[in-house]
Coordinates of C-alpha atoms in Angstrom, one line a residue:
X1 CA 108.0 88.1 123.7
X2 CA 106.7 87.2 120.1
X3 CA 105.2 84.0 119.2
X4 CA 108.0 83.0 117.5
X5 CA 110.3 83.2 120.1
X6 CA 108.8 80.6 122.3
X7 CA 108.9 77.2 121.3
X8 CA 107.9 74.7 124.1
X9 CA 109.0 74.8 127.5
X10 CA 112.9 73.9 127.7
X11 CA 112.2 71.3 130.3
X12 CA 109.3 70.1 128.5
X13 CA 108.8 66.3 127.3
X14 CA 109.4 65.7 123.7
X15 CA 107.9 62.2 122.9
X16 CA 110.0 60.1 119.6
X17 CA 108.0 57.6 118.0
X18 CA 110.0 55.1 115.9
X19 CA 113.4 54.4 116.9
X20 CA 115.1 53.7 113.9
X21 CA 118.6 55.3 113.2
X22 CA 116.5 58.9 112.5
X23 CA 114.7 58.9 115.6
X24 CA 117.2 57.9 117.5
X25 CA 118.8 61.2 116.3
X26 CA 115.7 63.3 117.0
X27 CA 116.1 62.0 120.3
X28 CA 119.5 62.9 120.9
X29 CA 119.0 66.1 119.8
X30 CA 116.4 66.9 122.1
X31 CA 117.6 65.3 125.2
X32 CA 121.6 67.4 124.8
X33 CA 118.9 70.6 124.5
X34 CA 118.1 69.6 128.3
X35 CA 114.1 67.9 128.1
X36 CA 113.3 64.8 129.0
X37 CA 112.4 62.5 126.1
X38 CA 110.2 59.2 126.0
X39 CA 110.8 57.0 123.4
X40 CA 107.7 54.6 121.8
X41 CA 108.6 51.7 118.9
X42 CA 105.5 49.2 118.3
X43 CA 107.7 46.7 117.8
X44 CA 108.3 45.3 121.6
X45 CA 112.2 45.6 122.8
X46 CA 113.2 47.8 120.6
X47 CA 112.6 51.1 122.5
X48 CA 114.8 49.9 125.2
X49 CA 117.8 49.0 122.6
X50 CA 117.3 52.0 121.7
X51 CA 118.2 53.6 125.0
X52 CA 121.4 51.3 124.4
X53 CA 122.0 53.2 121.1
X54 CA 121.8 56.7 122.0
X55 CA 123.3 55.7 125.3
X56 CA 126.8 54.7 123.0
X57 CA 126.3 57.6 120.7
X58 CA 126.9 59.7 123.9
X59 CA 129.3 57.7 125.0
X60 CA 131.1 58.3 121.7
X61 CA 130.6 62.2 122.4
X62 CA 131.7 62.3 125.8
X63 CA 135.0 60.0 124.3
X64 CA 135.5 63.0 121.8
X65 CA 135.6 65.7 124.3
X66 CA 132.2 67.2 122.8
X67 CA 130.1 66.6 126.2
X68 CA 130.7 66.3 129.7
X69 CA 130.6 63.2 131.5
X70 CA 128.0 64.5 133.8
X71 CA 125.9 66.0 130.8
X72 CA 126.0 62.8 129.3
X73 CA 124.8 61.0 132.8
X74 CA 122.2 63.7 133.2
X75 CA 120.6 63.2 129.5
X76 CA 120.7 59.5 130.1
X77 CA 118.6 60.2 133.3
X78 CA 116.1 62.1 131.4
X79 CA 115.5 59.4 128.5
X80 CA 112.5 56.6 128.7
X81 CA 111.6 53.9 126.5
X82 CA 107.6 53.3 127.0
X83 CA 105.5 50.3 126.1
X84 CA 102.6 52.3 124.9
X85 CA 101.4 55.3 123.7
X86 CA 99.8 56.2 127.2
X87 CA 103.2 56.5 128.1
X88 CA 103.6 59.7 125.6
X89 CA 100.7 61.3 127.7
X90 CA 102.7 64.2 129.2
X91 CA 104.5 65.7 125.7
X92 CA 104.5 69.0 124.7
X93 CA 105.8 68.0 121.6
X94 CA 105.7 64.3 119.8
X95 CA 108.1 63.9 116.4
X96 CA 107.2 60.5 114.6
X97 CA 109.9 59.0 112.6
X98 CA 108.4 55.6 111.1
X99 CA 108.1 54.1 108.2
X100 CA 107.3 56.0 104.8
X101 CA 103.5 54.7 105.1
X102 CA 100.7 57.4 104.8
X103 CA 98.3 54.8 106.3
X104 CA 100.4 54.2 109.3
X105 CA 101.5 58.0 109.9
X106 CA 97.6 58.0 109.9
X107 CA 97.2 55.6 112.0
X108 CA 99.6 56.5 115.0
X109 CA 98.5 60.0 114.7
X110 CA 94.9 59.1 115.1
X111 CA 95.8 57.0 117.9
X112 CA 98.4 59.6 119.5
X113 CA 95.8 62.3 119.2
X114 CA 93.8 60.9 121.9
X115 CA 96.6 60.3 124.4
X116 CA 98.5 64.0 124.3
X117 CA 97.4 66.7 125.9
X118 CA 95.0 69.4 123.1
X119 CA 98.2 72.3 123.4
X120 CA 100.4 69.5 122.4
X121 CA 102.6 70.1 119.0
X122 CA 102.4 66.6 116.4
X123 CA 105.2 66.8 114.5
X124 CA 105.8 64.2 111.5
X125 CA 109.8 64.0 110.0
X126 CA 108.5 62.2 106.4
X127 CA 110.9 63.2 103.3
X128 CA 108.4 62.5 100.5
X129 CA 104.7 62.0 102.2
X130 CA 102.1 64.9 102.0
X131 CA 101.8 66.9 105.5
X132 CA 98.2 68.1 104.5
X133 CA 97.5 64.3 104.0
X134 CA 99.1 62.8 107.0
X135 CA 96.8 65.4 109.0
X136 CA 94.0 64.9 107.3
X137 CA 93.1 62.2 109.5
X138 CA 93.0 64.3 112.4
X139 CA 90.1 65.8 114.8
X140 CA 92.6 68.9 115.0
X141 CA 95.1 69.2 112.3
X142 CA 95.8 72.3 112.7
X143 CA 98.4 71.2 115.6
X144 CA 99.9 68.7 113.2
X145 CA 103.4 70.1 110.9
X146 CA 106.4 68.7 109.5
X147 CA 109.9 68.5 111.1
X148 CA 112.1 66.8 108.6
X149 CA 115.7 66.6 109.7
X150 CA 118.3 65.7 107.7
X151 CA 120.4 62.2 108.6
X152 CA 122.7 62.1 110.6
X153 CA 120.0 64.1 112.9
X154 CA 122.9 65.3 115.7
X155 CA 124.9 66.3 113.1
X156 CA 123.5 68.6 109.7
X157 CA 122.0 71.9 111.1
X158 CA 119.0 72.3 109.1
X159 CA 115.2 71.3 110.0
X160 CA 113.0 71.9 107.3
X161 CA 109.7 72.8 109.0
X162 CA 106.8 72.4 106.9
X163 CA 103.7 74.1 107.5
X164 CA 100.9 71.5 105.6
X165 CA 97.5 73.1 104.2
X166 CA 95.3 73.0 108.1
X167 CA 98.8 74.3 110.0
X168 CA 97.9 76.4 112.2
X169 CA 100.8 79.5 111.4
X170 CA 101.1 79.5 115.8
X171 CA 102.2 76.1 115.8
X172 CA 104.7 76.5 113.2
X173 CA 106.0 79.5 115.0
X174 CA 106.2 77.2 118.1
X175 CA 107.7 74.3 115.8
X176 CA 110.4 76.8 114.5
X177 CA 112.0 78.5 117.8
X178 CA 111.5 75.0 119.3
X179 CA 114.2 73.5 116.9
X180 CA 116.1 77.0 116.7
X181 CA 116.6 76.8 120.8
X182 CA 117.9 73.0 120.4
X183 CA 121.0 74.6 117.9
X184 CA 119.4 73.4 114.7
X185 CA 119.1 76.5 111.1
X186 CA 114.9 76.0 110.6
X187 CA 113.8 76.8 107.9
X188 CA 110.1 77.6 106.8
X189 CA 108.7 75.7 103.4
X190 CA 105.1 75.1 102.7
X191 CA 104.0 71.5 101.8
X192 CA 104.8 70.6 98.2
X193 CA 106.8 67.7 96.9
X194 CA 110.3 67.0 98.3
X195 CA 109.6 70.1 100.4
X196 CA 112.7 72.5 99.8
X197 CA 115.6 70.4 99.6
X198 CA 114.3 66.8 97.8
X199 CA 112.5 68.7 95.4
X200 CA 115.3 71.1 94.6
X201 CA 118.2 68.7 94.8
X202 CA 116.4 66.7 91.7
X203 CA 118.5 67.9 89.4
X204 CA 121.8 67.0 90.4
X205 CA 121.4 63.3 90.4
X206 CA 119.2 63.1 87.6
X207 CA 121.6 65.1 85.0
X208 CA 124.3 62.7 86.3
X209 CA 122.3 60.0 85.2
X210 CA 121.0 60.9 82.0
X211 CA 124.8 62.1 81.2
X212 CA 125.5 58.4 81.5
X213 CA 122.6 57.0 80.2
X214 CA 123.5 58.8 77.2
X215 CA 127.5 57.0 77.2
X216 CA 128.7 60.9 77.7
X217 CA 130.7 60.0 80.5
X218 CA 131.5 57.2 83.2
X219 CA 129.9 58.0 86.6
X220 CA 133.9 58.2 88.0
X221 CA 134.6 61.3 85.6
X222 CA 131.0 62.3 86.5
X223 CA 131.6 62.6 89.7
X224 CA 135.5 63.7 89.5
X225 CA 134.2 66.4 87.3
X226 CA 131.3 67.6 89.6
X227 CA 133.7 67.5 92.5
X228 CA 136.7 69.8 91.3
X229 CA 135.0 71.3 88.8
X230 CA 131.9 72.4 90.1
X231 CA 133.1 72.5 93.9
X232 CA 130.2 69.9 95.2
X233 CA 131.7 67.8 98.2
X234 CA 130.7 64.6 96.5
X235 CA 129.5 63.3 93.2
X236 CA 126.0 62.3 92.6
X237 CA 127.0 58.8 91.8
X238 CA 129.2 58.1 95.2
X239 CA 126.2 60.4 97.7
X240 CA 123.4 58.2 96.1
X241 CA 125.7 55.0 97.1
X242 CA 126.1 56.6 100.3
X243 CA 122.0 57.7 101.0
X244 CA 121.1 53.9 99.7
X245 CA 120.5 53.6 96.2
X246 CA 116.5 52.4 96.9
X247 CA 116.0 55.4 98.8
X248 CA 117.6 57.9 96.5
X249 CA 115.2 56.4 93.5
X250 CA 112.1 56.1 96.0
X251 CA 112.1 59.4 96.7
X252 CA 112.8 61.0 93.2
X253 CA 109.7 58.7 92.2
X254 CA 107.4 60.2 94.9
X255 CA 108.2 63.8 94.1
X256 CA 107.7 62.9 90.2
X257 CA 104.3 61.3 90.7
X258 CA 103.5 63.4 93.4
X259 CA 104.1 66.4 90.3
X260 CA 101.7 64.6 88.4
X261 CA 104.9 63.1 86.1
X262 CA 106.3 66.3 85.1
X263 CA 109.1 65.5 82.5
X264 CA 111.4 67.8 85.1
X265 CA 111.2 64.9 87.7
X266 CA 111.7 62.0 85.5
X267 CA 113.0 59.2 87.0
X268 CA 116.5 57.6 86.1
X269 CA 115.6 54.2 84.2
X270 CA 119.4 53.0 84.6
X271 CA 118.9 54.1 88.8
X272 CA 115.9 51.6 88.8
X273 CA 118.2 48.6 87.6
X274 CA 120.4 49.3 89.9
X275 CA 117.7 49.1 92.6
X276 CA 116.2 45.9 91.1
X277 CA 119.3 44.1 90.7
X278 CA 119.5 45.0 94.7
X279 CA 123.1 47.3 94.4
X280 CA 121.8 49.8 96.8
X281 CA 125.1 51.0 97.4
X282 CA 127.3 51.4 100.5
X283 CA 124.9 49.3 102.6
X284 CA 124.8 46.4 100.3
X285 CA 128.4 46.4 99.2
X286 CA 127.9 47.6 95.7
X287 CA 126.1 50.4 94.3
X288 CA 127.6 52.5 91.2
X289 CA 130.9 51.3 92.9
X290 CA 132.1 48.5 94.4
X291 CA 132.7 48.4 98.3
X292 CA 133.7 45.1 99.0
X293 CA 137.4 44.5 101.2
X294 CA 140.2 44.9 98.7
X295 CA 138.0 46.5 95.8
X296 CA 139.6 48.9 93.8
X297 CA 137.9 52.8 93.1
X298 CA 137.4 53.2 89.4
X299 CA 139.6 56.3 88.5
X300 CA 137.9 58.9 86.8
X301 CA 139.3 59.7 83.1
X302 CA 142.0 62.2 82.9
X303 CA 143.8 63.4 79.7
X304 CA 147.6 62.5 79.5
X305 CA 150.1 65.0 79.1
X306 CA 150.0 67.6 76.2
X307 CA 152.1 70.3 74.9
X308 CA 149.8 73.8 75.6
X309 CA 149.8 76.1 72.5
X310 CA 152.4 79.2 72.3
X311 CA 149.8 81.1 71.8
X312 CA 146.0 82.1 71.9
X313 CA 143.6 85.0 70.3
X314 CA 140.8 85.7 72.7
X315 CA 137.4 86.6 71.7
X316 CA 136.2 88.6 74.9
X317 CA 132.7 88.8 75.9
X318 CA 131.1 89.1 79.5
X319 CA 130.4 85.5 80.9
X320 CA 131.0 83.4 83.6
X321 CA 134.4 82.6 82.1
X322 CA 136.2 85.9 81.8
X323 CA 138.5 85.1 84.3
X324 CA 140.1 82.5 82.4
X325 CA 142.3 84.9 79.5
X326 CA 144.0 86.4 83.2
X327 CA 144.6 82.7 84.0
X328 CA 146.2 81.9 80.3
X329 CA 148.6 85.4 80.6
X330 CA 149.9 84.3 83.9
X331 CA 150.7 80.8 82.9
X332 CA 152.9 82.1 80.4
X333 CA 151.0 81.5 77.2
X334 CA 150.6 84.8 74.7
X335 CA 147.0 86.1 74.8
X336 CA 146.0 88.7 71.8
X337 CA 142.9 90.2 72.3
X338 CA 140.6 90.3 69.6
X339 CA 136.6 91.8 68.7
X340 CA 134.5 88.7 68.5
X341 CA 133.2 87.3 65.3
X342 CA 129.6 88.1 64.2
X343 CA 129.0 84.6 64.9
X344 CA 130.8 84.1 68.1
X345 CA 128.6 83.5 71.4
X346 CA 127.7 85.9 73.8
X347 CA 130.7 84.9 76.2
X348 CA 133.2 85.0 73.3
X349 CA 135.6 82.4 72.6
X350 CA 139.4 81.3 72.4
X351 CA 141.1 80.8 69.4
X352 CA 143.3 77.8 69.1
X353 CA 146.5 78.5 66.6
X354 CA 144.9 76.7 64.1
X355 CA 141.6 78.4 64.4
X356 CA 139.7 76.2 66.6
X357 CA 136.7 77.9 69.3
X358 CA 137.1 77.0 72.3
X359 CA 133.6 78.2 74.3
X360 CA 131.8 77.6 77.6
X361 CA 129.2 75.3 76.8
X362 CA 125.8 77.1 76.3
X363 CA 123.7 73.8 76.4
X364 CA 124.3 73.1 72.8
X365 CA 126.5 70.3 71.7
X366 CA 129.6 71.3 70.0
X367 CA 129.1 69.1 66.8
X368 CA 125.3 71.0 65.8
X369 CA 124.8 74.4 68.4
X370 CA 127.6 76.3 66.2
X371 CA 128.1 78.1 63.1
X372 CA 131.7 77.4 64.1
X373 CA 132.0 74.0 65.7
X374 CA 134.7 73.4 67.9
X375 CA 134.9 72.4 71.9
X376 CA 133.2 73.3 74.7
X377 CA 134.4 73.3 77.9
X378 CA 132.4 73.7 81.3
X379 CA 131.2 75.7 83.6
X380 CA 133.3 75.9 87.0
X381 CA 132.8 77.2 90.7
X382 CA 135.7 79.4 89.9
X383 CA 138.2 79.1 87.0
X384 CA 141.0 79.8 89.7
X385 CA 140.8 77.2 92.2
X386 CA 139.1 74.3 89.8
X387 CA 141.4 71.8 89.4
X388 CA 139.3 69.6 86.6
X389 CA 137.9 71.0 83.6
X390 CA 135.9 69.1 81.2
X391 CA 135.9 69.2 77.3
X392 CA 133.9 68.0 74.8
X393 CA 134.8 68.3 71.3
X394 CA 133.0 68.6 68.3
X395 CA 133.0 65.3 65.9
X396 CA 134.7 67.2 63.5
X397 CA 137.9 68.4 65.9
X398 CA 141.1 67.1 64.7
X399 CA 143.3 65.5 67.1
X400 CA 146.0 67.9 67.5
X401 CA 143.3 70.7 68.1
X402 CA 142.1 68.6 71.0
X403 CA 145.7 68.3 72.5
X404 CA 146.1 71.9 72.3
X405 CA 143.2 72.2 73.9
X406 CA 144.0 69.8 76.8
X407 CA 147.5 71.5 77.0
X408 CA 146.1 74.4 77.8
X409 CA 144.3 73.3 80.3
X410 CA 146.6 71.7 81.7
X411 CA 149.2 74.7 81.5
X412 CA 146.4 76.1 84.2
X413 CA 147.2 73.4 86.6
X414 CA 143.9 71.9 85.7
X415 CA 143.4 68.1 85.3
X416 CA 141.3 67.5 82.3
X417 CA 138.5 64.9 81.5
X418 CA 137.5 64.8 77.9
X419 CA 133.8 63.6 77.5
X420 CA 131.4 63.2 74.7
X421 CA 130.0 65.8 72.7
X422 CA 126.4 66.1 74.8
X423 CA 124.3 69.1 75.2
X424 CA 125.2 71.2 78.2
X425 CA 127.8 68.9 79.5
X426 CA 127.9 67.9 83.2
X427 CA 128.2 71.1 85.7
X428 CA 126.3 73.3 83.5
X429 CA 123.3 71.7 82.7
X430 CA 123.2 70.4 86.5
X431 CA 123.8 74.4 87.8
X432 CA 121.1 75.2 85.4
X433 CA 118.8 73.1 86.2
X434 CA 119.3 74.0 89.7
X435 CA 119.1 77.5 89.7
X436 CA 116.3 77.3 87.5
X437 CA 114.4 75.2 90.2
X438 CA 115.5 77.2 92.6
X439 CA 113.6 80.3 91.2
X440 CA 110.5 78.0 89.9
X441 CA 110.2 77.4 93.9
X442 CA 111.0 80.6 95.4
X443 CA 107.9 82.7 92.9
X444 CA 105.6 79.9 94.0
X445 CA 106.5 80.6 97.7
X446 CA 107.5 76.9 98.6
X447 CA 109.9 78.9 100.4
X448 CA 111.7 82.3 101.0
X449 CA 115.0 83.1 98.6
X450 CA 117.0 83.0 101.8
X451 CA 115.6 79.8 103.0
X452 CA 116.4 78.2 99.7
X453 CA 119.7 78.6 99.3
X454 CA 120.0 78.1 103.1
X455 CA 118.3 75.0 103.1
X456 CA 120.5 73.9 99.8
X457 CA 123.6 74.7 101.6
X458 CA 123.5 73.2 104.9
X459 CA 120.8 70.3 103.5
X460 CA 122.8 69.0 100.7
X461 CA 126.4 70.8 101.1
X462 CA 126.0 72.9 98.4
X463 CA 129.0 75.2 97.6
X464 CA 126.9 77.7 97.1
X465 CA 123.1 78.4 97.0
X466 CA 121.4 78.0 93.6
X467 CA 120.1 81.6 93.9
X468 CA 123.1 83.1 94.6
X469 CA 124.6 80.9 91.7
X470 CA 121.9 82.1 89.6
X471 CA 123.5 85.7 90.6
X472 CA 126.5 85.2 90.0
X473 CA 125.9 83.7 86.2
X474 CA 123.1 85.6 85.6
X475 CA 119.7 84.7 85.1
X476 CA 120.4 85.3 80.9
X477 CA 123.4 83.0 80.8
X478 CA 121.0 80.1 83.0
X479 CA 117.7 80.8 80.4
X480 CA 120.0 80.7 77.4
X481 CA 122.1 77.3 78.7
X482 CA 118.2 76.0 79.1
X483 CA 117.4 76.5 76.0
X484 CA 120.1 75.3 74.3
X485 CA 119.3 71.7 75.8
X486 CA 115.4 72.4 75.3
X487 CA 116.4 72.5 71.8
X488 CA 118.3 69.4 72.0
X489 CA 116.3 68.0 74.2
X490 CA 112.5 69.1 73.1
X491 CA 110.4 67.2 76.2
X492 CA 109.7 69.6 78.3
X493 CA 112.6 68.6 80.7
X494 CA 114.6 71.6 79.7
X495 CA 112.1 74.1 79.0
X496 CA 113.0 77.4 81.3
X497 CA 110.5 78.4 83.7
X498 CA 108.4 81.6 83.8
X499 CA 109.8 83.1 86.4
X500 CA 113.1 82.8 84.8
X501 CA 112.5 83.7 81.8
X502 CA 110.4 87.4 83.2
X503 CA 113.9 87.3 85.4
X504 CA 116.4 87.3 82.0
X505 CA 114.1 89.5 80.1
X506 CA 114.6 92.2 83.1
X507 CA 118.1 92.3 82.7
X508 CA 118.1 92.7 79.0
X509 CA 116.2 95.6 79.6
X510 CA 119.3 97.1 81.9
X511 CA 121.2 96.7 79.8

């Protein structure tokens, strides 16, 4: 048997420290994978209500027809709270899930260190905190890794396991088919920032934000528009009320100053009102949205009604849009195929009746990124099965070009959300951004490709991983939508990464 096929003895004890709605799940988890589990809080009772807790969150299982009365009665025999760490003296494997505190992690390590056995694993589940640091403490850090799991613990599949600076690469081994034998998809990441998921995910809340920072769009359409356009299960704005509006903001701050304030992580100045004005969201009864009895959802912006054109001249050129011309045919409308202009985009372009381009957005606003100016229109999942599609016209669109426009759109089933003219729009720029830190992370081996879009997938939902996005669009289409906005946008922010740009060069050359 290889190292990483044994993780710690099935029937061995698995100590939780910190009983708060996370560790409570860490529990759970490891008592329905059959070991007995001790449970330590330092603040006195609450171990024992937290045998209550998991006890009715089994309950709730066994009410569901997912577990067996007698499974249920047989975890619940195996559980313990303890009133001290001496209590924790017989784990194989101890998973803190405490406050967000370096010192304390410290602390209770320092502290636990003594108590466990020398073979035992330390395992801490922090989001944002330095593994290398929270084991520096240590006589042996080399025993000491990250398990972060993902909230609701019993529930989302994926474990990141983070192997800090002094890991021993053994104990990650042990770490990984540990949580692999429990039912969980580990993944391996090394210890950076947000690991692989909260440093990766950046991007899709903050491009939300700045989108409505800059009056572009409301965070209804934003969301809308992400959902059925871009096929994520929820929008940024109603998943950061849902995670808590304080911790969504806390931990893009921690990653940003943790990256030394990189202009990529920039923190959201209109997310830190929110916080201060205490709307943390679902929890507090208002967030982005209001949540209180009786409170009606904003609706996200949706054109009315218009005629489609009779016709349109398309402009073919390979892009992540050429399904759309099969789309117009079979809704009826008359396509002519024509060469592209000398100054058309690489994807091509449709022609209106009345001469107006209608292109995927290349990160370029419609008013200035043009020789041509007309409307953009974004980037989907897949033209076929989107059913919003947003537009943003140039200042100097007349209205009847932008009916036709919506028409048509329309005439494809789609709903249609008309937004300011801003660079890169709202899917694009996000799926850009995304993919490009996606590759940024994979060439400095935070973490395999396959782990990535894994971790991205069953961490976050994801539709699909941002590598095999990148794939799909190709890594040209994601440098040139980048630097589009780095024009518009000349911070830094924007700016593609190297190994992006060496990956769009390389298919130039094939071609």
């Amino acid at each position: 048997m290889s190292a990483i096929d044994r993780g710690i003895d099935p029937a061995g004890t698995v100590a939780v420290i910190g009983t708060g709605t996370m560790g409570q799940g860490i529990a759970q988890v490891a008592l329905v994978a059959g070991h007995p589990v001790r449970l330590y809080d330092a603040a006195p009772g609450r171990a024992a209500q937290a045998v209550d807790g998991i006890a009715a969150r089994l309950d709730r299982l066994v009410d569901k027809g997912r577990l067996e009365p007698a499974a249920r009665d047989a975890a619940l025999g195996r559980l313990t709270p303890v009133a001290g760490l001496a209590g924790l003296a017989d784990a194989e494997l101890a998973i803190e899930a405490i406050l967000e505190d370096l010192g304390a992690k410290q602390q209770l390590f320092t502290a636990l260190e003594s108590v466990v056995s020398d073979s035992c694993l330390l395992a801490t589940n922090t989001s944002s905190l330095s593994v290398t640091a929270v084991a520096g403490a240590l006589r042996r850090p080399g025993r000491l890794l990250g398990l972060h799991f993902f909230n609701p613990a019993p529930l989302l599949p994926l474990v990141e396991v983070v192997r800090g600076f002094a890991t021993e690469e053994a104990a990650a081994d042990r770490a990984y088919a540990t949580v692999a034998a429990w039912g969980k998809t580990p993944v391996r990441c090394a210890d950076t920032p947000g690991f692989i998921v909260n440093r990766i995910a950046r991007p899709f809340y903050a491009e939300a934000l700045r989108v409505h920072e800059e009056g572009a769009a409301d965070p209804a359409t934003i969301d809308a528009v992400l959902r059925e356009c871009g096929g994520f299960a929820m929008g940024p704005f109603e998943l950061t009320d849902l995670i808590g509006q304080d911790v969504n903001e806390a931990v893009t701050r921690s990653v940003w100053e943790a990256m030394y304030h990189d202009p990529k992580f920039t923190p959201s100045l209109a997310q830190r009102r929110l916080v201060d004005a205490g709307l943390h969201g679902r929890k507090s009864g208002r967030g982005w949205y209001d949540y209180a009895e009786g409170a009606a959802r904003p609706e996200p912006h949706t054109a009315e009604p218009c005629p489609p054109p009779g016709k349109v001249a398309v402009h073919a050129g390979p892009g992540p849009a050429g399904e759309l011309p099969r789309l117009i045919e079979e809704a009826g409308i008359t396509v002519t195929r024509e060469d592209p202009a000398a100054d058309a985009p690489p994807g091509g372009y449709i022609a209106l009746p009345d001469g107006t381009r209608l292109t995927l957005t290349d990160g370029s606003p419609a008013t200035t990124g043009s020789p041509a100016p007309g409307i953009r229109f974004d980037l989907a999942l897949d033209y076929r099965t989107a059913t919003r599609i947003a537009l943003a016209p140039a200042d100097t669109v007349s209205p009847e070009a932008l009916a036709s426009a919506i028409g048509l759109f329309q005439a494809l089933g789609k709903k249609v959300s008309v937004i300011q003219d801003v660079p890169g729009m709202i899917v694009a720029r996000t799926v850009a951004m995304l993919a490009d830190f996606a590759m940024d992370a994979a060439a400095r081996r935070v973490a395999s490709p396959q782990d990535i879009d894994t971790a991205m997938r069953l961490g976050v939902n994801y539709p699909r991983g941002p590598l095999r996005w990148a794939d799909d669009l190709g890594a040209r289409w994601v440098r040139d939508a980048l630097l589009g906005l780095h024009q518009a946008y000349p911070t830094g922010r924007y700016a593609p990464s190297q190994p992006l740009m060496r990956r769009a060069a390389a298919e130039e050359k094939l071609l």
